[in-house]
Amino acid sequence: MKPFMDKDFLLSTPTAQELFHDHAAKMPVLDYHCHINPQEIAEDRQFENITQVWLGGDHYKWRQMRSNGIDERYITGDASDREKFQKWAETLEKAIGNPLYHWSHLELQRYFGYTGVLNGETAEEVWNLCNEKLQDPSMSVRNIIKQSNVTLICTTDDPVDDLKWHKMLAEDDSFDVQVLPAWRPDKAMNIEKPEYLDYLKTLGEVSGVAINSFADLKEALKKRLAFFDSMGCRASDHALEYVMYKPASEEELEAIFAKRIDGGELTDLEQLQFKTAFMIFVGKEYHKLGWAMQLHYGTKRDNNILRYKQLGPDTGYDCINTYSSSAEMAAFLNALNATDELPKTIIYSLNPVDNAAIGTVLGCFQDSTAVGKIQQGSAWWFNDHKTGMTEQMTSLANLGLLGNFIGMLTDSRSFLSYTRHEYFRRILCELFGNWVENGEYPADMKALGQMVDDISYNNAVRYFGFKL
């Protein structure tokens, strides 16, 4: 029997162990997509207790606590931080097979030196240990980032953001980790939302463009794109329910926009036509700027309306959308490629059934302008567990070139989530090790080690064009 989460956790073969310890474990971390707050980095926040680090805003954990019958008071309510931590510890002991079990214990090991097991009985011990450690200056946000061997972070930012915290960090010589913005224009695209007209007013104010037409909107976005580019932005990110492709003429699009400006209600077709045009416009702009475009789709959001009204979005009530959109994805990419304006693109679907479809779409649009120009993103959200990561990388290997994969990202709101890169790298090395041990790839440790180094870090640096 193997010890619990020891140095060879998830590594069952000598090849996997060598690849991880001699290569993957030594590579830095490049977190090219996350949701952490740049203000907390700029101000070098010090957390008061482990609940603030672990449970504040983490809807992954909230879902599991609800599955354990925990009252909402101990999840998002007014219970004390100690009480919330206790309920999480009691939930975690039942989470066998869940990645949260592994992530939580990796974080306890790496950041707090705790090699035991967190459960209801050990919660007091762990609470005291972690809280004492969190008071140490070494556990400030910046120091957590530094000890995690992170070289660059891309946050998630709206076009109207002033990016003042990014500017402050860029000018701070005492902190050498780059913190760059990433462009997330969902609010500018979601024309059906009740707050859309208010958003256009704000966008108009910050861009200096009065937005009364679709042409005006595009001009305002161009100005903000130029500003983000000047601040080092190299990537966009889009949250889509599914990939749409419903083209319309300029006249039709202006009529749709005018209808919305006048307070009219758009049909489903009109919404899709507008969003298609929006995405084609920004895609062409990304191509001009040399940015990468990230597309996250396959999600059905806010399914529990009762809780949505009480707690708002991003509180743990989303699910996988079974809609398959490979045909629309291919048509969308082709619309950009037809005029040679297809940017580097990373495709993530929340539905693991889409792995093979995405793998076949990638091959239709690769070219010599970038190695691995069109990427399948790392197993995302409900798929970032051992099975999901293994299936995603196996599918990518079957249908493309896994050696060009740009690897892992945290997609997290927590500063302790960098151990997810370690988790991913262990799974990657185990996958390689099994292929080698089974005679499916030669035991060429030089070639294998280079691929592990590249997938862990180097490929992403090259792909996005970061200057490190």
Tab-separated table of N, CA and C in Angstrom, residues 10 20 24 103 106 378-379 384-385 389-390 392-393 402 405-409 418-431 452 455-457:
chain	number	residue	atom	x	y	z
A	10	LEU	N	0.352	9.884	-7.143
A	10	LEU	CA	-0.147	9.761	-8.511
A	10	LEU	C	0.897	9.261	-9.500
A	20	PHE	N	8.606	13.581	-13.251
A	20	PHE	CA	8.070	14.604	-12.351
A	20	PHE	C	9.175	15.243	-11.516
A	24	ALA	N	9.181	18.237	-14.160
A	24	ALA	CA	7.964	19.002	-13.877
A	24	ALA	C	8.055	19.791	-12.581
A	103	TRP	N	-6.553	18.566	-3.717
A	103	TRP	CA	-6.099	19.963	-3.711
A	103	TRP	C	-5.923	20.471	-2.284
A	106	LEU	N	-2.866	18.952	-0.704
A	106	LEU	CA	-1.656	19.506	-1.307
A	106	LEU	C	-1.364	20.892	-0.750
A	378	SER	N	-6.851	23.290	-21.248
A	378	SER	CA	-6.775	22.269	-20.207
A	378	SER	C	-8.162	21.924	-19.679
A	379	ALA	N	-8.316	20.696	-19.207
A	379	ALA	CA	-9.601	20.246	-18.652
A	379	ALA	C	-10.110	21.278	-17.651
A	384	ASP	N	-11.474	19.332	-14.102
A	384	ASP	CA	-10.062	19.458	-13.722
A	384	ASP	C	-9.711	18.510	-12.569
A	385	HIS	N	-10.040	17.241	-12.772
A	385	HIS	CA	-9.719	16.163	-11.847
A	385	HIS	C	-8.884	15.131	-12.599
A	389	MET	N	-8.561	15.320	-16.617
A	389	MET	CA	-7.288	15.729	-17.210
A	389	MET	C	-6.689	14.624	-18.065
A	390	THR	N	-6.765	13.398	-17.585
A	390	THR	CA	-6.232	12.267	-18.338
A	390	THR	C	-6.981	12.107	-19.656
A	392	GLN	N	-8.714	14.429	-21.312
A	392	GLN	CA	-8.459	15.565	-22.206
A	392	GLN	C	-7.102	15.437	-22.888
A	393	MET	N	-6.071	15.107	-22.121
A	393	MET	CA	-4.742	14.994	-22.724
A	393	MET	C	-4.630	13.781	-23.630
A	402	LEU	N	0.254	16.550	-28.567
A	402	LEU	CA	0.265	16.858	-27.145
A	402	LEU	C	1.533	17.612	-26.749
A	405	PHE	N	1.050	21.331	-26.397
A	405	PHE	CA	-0.010	21.769	-25.469
A	405	PHE	C	0.531	22.838	-24.521
A	406	ILE	N	-0.279	23.876	-24.256
A	406	ILE	CA	0.168	24.970	-23.385
A	406	ILE	C	-0.156	24.741	-21.915
A	407	GLY	N	-0.729	23.594	-21.574
A	407	GLY	CA	-0.784	23.168	-20.189
A	407	GLY	C	-1.803	23.832	-19.296
A	408	MET	N	-1.463	23.894	-18.021
A	408	MET	CA	-2.408	24.160	-16.939
A	408	MET	C	-2.539	25.643	-16.607
A	409	LEU	N	-3.674	25.980	-16.037
A	409	LEU	CA	-3.976	27.296	-15.497
A	409	LEU	C	-4.808	27.081	-14.234
A	418	TYR	N	-2.101	27.380	-6.612
A	418	TYR	CA	-0.995	27.043	-7.505
A	418	TYR	C	-0.613	25.572	-7.415
A	419	THR	N	-1.007	24.898	-6.344
A	419	THR	CA	-0.751	23.459	-6.273
A	419	THR	C	-1.538	22.685	-7.336
A	420	ARG	N	-2.532	23.326	-7.958
A	420	ARG	CA	-3.231	22.667	-9.058
A	420	ARG	C	-2.277	22.411	-10.223
A	421	HIS	N	-1.269	23.263	-10.376
A	421	HIS	CA	-0.256	23.017	-11.407
A	421	HIS	C	0.529	21.759	-11.073
A	422	GLU	N	0.856	21.574	-9.797
A	422	GLU	CA	1.549	20.356	-9.388
A	422	GLU	C	0.675	19.132	-9.650
A	423	TYR	N	-0.583	19.217	-9.300
A	423	TYR	CA	-1.535	18.121	-9.516
A	423	TYR	C	-1.585	17.750	-10.997
A	424	PHE	N	-1.715	18.760	-11.845
A	424	PHE	CA	-1.735	18.552	-13.293
A	424	PHE	C	-0.440	17.898	-13.766
A	425	ARG	N	0.693	18.398	-13.288
A	425	ARG	CA	1.979	17.880	-13.751
A	425	ARG	C	2.189	16.435	-13.324
A	426	ARG	N	1.718	16.072	-12.167
A	426	ARG	CA	1.807	14.674	-11.743
A	426	ARG	C	0.975	13.779	-12.669
A	427	ILE	N	-0.196	14.236	-13.033
A	427	ILE	CA	-1.063	13.465	-13.929
A	427	ILE	C	-0.429	13.369	-15.313
A	428	LEU	N	0.159	14.466	-15.780
A	428	LEU	CA	0.861	14.464	-17.066
A	428	LEU	C	1.995	13.443	-17.064
A	429	CYS	N	2.823	13.462	-16.024
A	429	CYS	CA	3.959	12.542	-15.959
A	429	CYS	C	3.502	11.092	-15.824
A	430	GLU	N	2.435	10.866	-15.094
A	430	GLU	CA	1.879	9.515	-14.989
A	430	GLU	C	1.408	9.014	-16.352
A	431	LEU	N	0.778	9.889	-17.124
A	431	LEU	CA	0.305	9.527	-18.455
A	431	LEU	C	1.490	9.158	-19.347
A	452	VAL	N	7.825	17.486	-21.129
A	452	VAL	CA	7.260	17.805	-19.818
A	452	VAL	C	7.583	19.254	-19.445
A	455	ILE	N	5.327	21.529	-21.757
A	455	ILE	CA	3.902	21.548	-21.415
A	455	ILE	C	3.681	22.215	-20.058
A	456	SER	N	4.627	22.038	-19.152
A	456	SER	CA	4.502	22.641	-17.823
A	456	SER	C	4.622	24.158	-17.875
A	457	TYR	N	5.450	24.671	-18.800
A	457	TYR	CA	5.760	26.106	-18.729
A	457	TYR	C	6.151	26.738	-20.072
